[in-house]
Amino acid sequence: MYPSKHLIFGLIFSLVLYLVFQEIGIPGFLTIWLASFLIDVDHYLYYAISKKDISLKRAYKWFMEESAKSFLMPKEKRKKMNKQIPCAFHGVEAIAILALLSFFHNFFLFVLIGFVFHEFLDFLHIVYYGFSLKHIGSQTYNLVAYLKN
Ligand SMILES: [Zn+2]
């Protein structure tokens, strides 16, 4: 799902949360909102490391082109795509670490809520367009599979 959509849906979601649970305060609202779209920084990190290029603009362009390419594939082929780019923050590992840290500070709980909401949207996108669920699965698995290829 495109970052602009995450930004808007994340804003609506964190606003609703803030209105229902005002005790989270403005910092809670802001943390959840920021986490709901800044999680995608891991895509940029993948680009910067694998392509040895720190240009945010070129990274964005590259992902847009890759996304356009995958949309041209037949749905069945898309689902079976074995090579998933490892996205550190999108996996179950990040969720587990944040869940643990949440016991120590609310900040991590807010980040966790933002991440889970983001991944829920990614999940809908994946199911609807027929991408691989590995994108939001284990990133250790994705990294090992990626390095093997
Ligand atoms: Zn995402």
mmCIF file of C-alpha atoms and ligand atoms in Angstrom:
data_model
loop_
_atom_site.group_PDB
_atom_site.id
_atom_site.type_symbol
_atom_site.label_atom_id
_atom_site.label_comp_id
_atom_site.label_asym_id
_atom_site.label_seq_id
_atom_site.Cartn_x
_atom_site.Cartn_y
_atom_site.Cartn_z
ATOM 1 C CA MET A 1 0.000 0.000 0.000
ATOM 2 C CA TYR A 2 1.253 3.472 -0.876
ATOM 3 C CA PRO A 3 2.756 5.630 1.896
ATOM 4 C CA SER A 4 0.236 8.444 1.259
ATOM 5 C CA LYS A 5 -2.666 6.081 2.046
ATOM 6 C CA HIS A 6 -0.933 4.883 5.206
ATOM 7 C CA LEU A 7 -0.421 8.481 6.265
ATOM 8 C CA ILE A 8 -4.110 9.313 5.896
ATOM 9 C CA PHE A 9 -5.602 6.089 7.284
ATOM 10 C CA GLY A 10 -3.078 6.204 10.136
ATOM 11 C CA LEU A 11 -4.155 9.755 10.970
ATOM 12 C CA ILE A 12 -7.846 8.802 11.046
ATOM 13 C CA PHE A 13 -7.109 5.703 13.138
ATOM 14 C CA SER A 14 -4.964 7.506 15.720
ATOM 15 C CA LEU A 15 -7.470 10.375 15.913
ATOM 16 C CA VAL A 16 -10.292 7.940 16.653
ATOM 17 C CA LEU A 17 -8.109 6.235 19.284
ATOM 18 C CA TYR A 18 -7.318 9.601 20.852
ATOM 19 C CA LEU A 19 -11.005 10.542 20.982
ATOM 20 C CA VAL A 20 -11.943 7.221 22.594
ATOM 21 C CA PHE A 21 -8.922 6.934 24.921
ATOM 22 C CA GLN A 22 -7.996 10.528 25.733
ATOM 23 C CA GLU A 23 -5.608 9.322 28.423
ATOM 24 C CA ILE A 24 -3.071 8.491 25.674
ATOM 25 C CA GLY A 25 -2.636 12.239 25.252
ATOM 26 C CA ILE A 26 -1.166 14.100 22.300
ATOM 27 C CA PRO A 27 2.173 12.216 22.605
ATOM 28 C CA GLY A 28 0.314 8.893 22.339
ATOM 29 C CA PHE A 29 -1.707 10.114 19.386
ATOM 30 C CA LEU A 30 1.404 11.400 17.592
ATOM 31 C CA THR A 31 3.473 8.273 18.300
ATOM 32 C CA ILE A 32 0.746 5.946 16.979
ATOM 33 C CA TRP A 33 0.268 8.087 13.881
ATOM 34 C CA LEU A 34 3.986 8.403 13.114
ATOM 35 C CA ALA A 35 4.556 4.671 13.714
ATOM 36 C CA SER A 36 1.655 3.800 11.394
ATOM 37 C CA PHE A 37 3.514 5.157 8.369
ATOM 38 C CA LEU A 38 7.181 5.541 9.380
ATOM 39 C CA ILE A 39 7.349 1.732 9.686
ATOM 40 C CA ASP A 40 7.891 1.806 5.916
ATOM 41 C CA VAL A 41 11.381 3.225 6.547
ATOM 42 C CA ASP A 42 12.499 -0.406 6.402
ATOM 43 C CA HIS A 43 11.754 -0.391 2.652
ATOM 44 C CA TYR A 44 14.105 2.554 2.276
ATOM 45 C CA LEU A 45 16.746 0.807 4.397
ATOM 46 C CA TYR A 46 16.515 -2.216 2.130
ATOM 47 C CA TYR A 47 17.028 -0.011 -0.915
ATOM 48 C CA ALA A 48 19.861 2.012 0.624
ATOM 49 C CA ILE A 49 21.754 -1.102 1.748
ATOM 50 C CA SER A 50 21.159 -3.360 -1.263
ATOM 51 C CA LYS A 51 21.639 -0.670 -3.918
ATOM 52 C CA LYS A 52 24.261 1.287 -1.974
ATOM 53 C CA ASP A 53 22.339 4.460 -2.689
ATOM 54 C CA ILE A 54 20.976 6.786 -0.020
ATOM 55 C CA SER A 55 18.755 8.861 -2.328
ATOM 56 C CA LEU A 56 15.216 8.827 -0.921
ATOM 57 C CA LYS A 57 13.874 10.035 -4.243
ATOM 58 C CA ARG A 58 15.466 7.210 -6.235
ATOM 59 C CA ALA A 59 14.381 4.688 -3.570
ATOM 60 C CA TYR A 60 10.782 5.853 -3.921
ATOM 61 C CA LYS A 61 11.010 5.714 -7.698
ATOM 62 C CA TRP A 62 12.506 2.218 -7.572
ATOM 63 C CA PHE A 63 9.720 0.913 -5.356
ATOM 64 C CA MET A 64 7.064 2.505 -7.530
ATOM 65 C CA GLU A 65 8.561 0.815 -10.596
ATOM 66 C CA GLU A 66 8.855 -2.549 -8.821
ATOM 67 C CA SER A 67 5.281 -2.237 -7.625
ATOM 68 C CA ALA A 68 4.068 -1.402 -11.140
ATOM 69 C CA LYS A 69 5.953 -4.463 -12.455
ATOM 70 C CA SER A 70 4.367 -6.778 -9.911
ATOM 71 C CA PHE A 71 0.915 -5.457 -10.753
ATOM 72 C CA LEU A 72 1.480 -6.551 -14.344
ATOM 73 C CA MET A 73 2.010 -10.160 -13.232
ATOM 74 C CA PRO A 74 -0.857 -12.631 -13.148
ATOM 75 C CA LYS A 75 -2.309 -12.908 -9.619
ATOM 76 C CA GLU A 76 -1.259 -16.556 -9.197
ATOM 77 C CA LYS A 77 2.329 -15.816 -10.089
ATOM 78 C CA ARG A 78 2.357 -12.850 -7.730
ATOM 79 C CA LYS A 79 1.252 -14.975 -4.797
ATOM 80 C CA LYS A 80 3.998 -17.500 -5.414
ATOM 81 C CA MET A 81 6.788 -14.928 -5.588
ATOM 82 C CA ASN A 82 9.438 -16.515 -3.455
ATOM 83 C CA LYS A 83 11.777 -13.632 -3.120
ATOM 84 C CA GLN A 84 10.459 -11.195 -0.567
ATOM 85 C CA ILE A 85 12.541 -8.205 0.270
ATOM 86 C CA PRO A 86 13.340 -8.347 3.974
ATOM 87 C CA CYS A 87 11.513 -5.506 5.736
ATOM 88 C CA ALA A 88 12.762 -5.541 9.327
ATOM 89 C CA PHE A 89 9.850 -3.679 10.915
ATOM 90 C CA HIS A 90 7.063 -5.499 9.073
ATOM 91 C CA GLY A 91 7.522 -8.904 10.620
ATOM 92 C CA VAL A 92 6.405 -10.902 13.594
ATOM 93 C CA GLU A 93 9.824 -10.358 15.206
ATOM 94 C CA ALA A 94 9.355 -6.587 15.502
ATOM 95 C CA ILE A 95 5.841 -7.137 16.891
ATOM 96 C CA ALA A 96 7.150 -9.591 19.502
ATOM 97 C CA ILE A 97 9.983 -7.265 20.596
ATOM 98 C CA LEU A 98 7.625 -4.281 20.843
ATOM 99 C CA ALA A 99 5.073 -6.355 22.775
ATOM 100 C CA LEU A 100 7.778 -7.251 25.295
ATOM 101 C CA LEU A 101 9.052 -3.669 25.580
ATOM 102 C CA SER A 102 5.457 -2.474 26.059
ATOM 103 C CA PHE A 103 5.600 -3.859 29.600
ATOM 104 C CA PHE A 104 8.331 -1.316 30.374
ATOM 105 C CA HIS A 105 7.092 1.830 28.667
ATOM 106 C CA ASN A 106 3.913 3.034 26.963
ATOM 107 C CA PHE A 107 5.960 4.488 24.115
ATOM 108 C CA PHE A 108 6.574 0.969 22.800
ATOM 109 C CA LEU A 109 2.897 0.151 23.173
ATOM 110 C CA PHE A 110 2.016 3.153 20.996
ATOM 111 C CA VAL A 111 4.582 2.138 18.367
ATOM 112 C CA LEU A 112 3.200 -1.409 18.524
ATOM 113 C CA ILE A 113 -0.359 -0.157 17.928
ATOM 114 C CA GLY A 114 0.819 1.942 14.961
ATOM 115 C CA PHE A 115 2.749 -0.994 13.475
ATOM 116 C CA VAL A 116 -0.118 -3.451 13.944
ATOM 117 C CA PHE A 117 -2.551 -1.029 12.310
ATOM 118 C CA HIS A 118 -0.147 -0.557 9.395
ATOM 119 C CA GLU A 119 0.245 -4.298 8.957
ATOM 120 C CA PHE A 120 -3.509 -4.749 9.119
ATOM 121 C CA LEU A 121 -3.806 -2.381 6.126
ATOM 122 C CA ASP A 122 -0.943 -4.180 4.370
ATOM 123 C CA PHE A 123 -2.741 -7.459 5.063
ATOM 124 C CA LEU A 124 -5.927 -6.202 3.373
ATOM 125 C CA HIS A 125 -3.862 -4.947 0.427
ATOM 126 C CA ILE A 126 -2.018 -8.286 0.145
ATOM 127 C CA VAL A 127 -5.191 -10.365 0.256
ATOM 128 C CA TYR A 128 -7.077 -8.098 -2.129
ATOM 129 C CA TYR A 129 -4.354 -7.914 -4.770
ATOM 130 C CA GLY A 130 -3.022 -11.411 -4.218
ATOM 131 C CA PHE A 131 0.495 -10.694 -2.998
ATOM 132 C CA SER A 132 2.475 -12.983 -0.723
ATOM 133 C CA LEU A 133 1.699 -12.898 3.004
ATOM 134 C CA LYS A 134 5.419 -13.373 3.606
ATOM 135 C CA HIS A 135 5.710 -9.578 3.487
ATOM 136 C CA ILE A 136 4.173 -9.398 6.959
ATOM 137 C CA GLY A 137 5.444 -12.789 8.148
ATOM 138 C CA SER A 138 8.818 -13.670 9.606
ATOM 139 C CA GLN A 139 11.525 -11.313 8.397
ATOM 140 C CA THR A 140 14.199 -13.738 9.548
ATOM 141 C CA TYR A 141 12.711 -16.188 7.045
ATOM 142 C CA ASN A 142 12.603 -13.501 4.343
ATOM 143 C CA LEU A 143 16.193 -12.483 5.008
ATOM 144 C CA VAL A 144 17.490 -16.067 4.879
ATOM 145 C CA ALA A 145 15.505 -16.746 1.668
ATOM 146 C CA TYR A 146 16.750 -13.477 0.196
ATOM 147 C CA LEU A 147 20.406 -14.204 0.964
ATOM 148 C CA LYS A 148 20.101 -17.725 -0.468
ATOM 149 C CA ASN A 149 18.950 -16.484 -3.871
HETATM 150 ZN ZN ZN B 1 3.970 -1.565 4.768
#
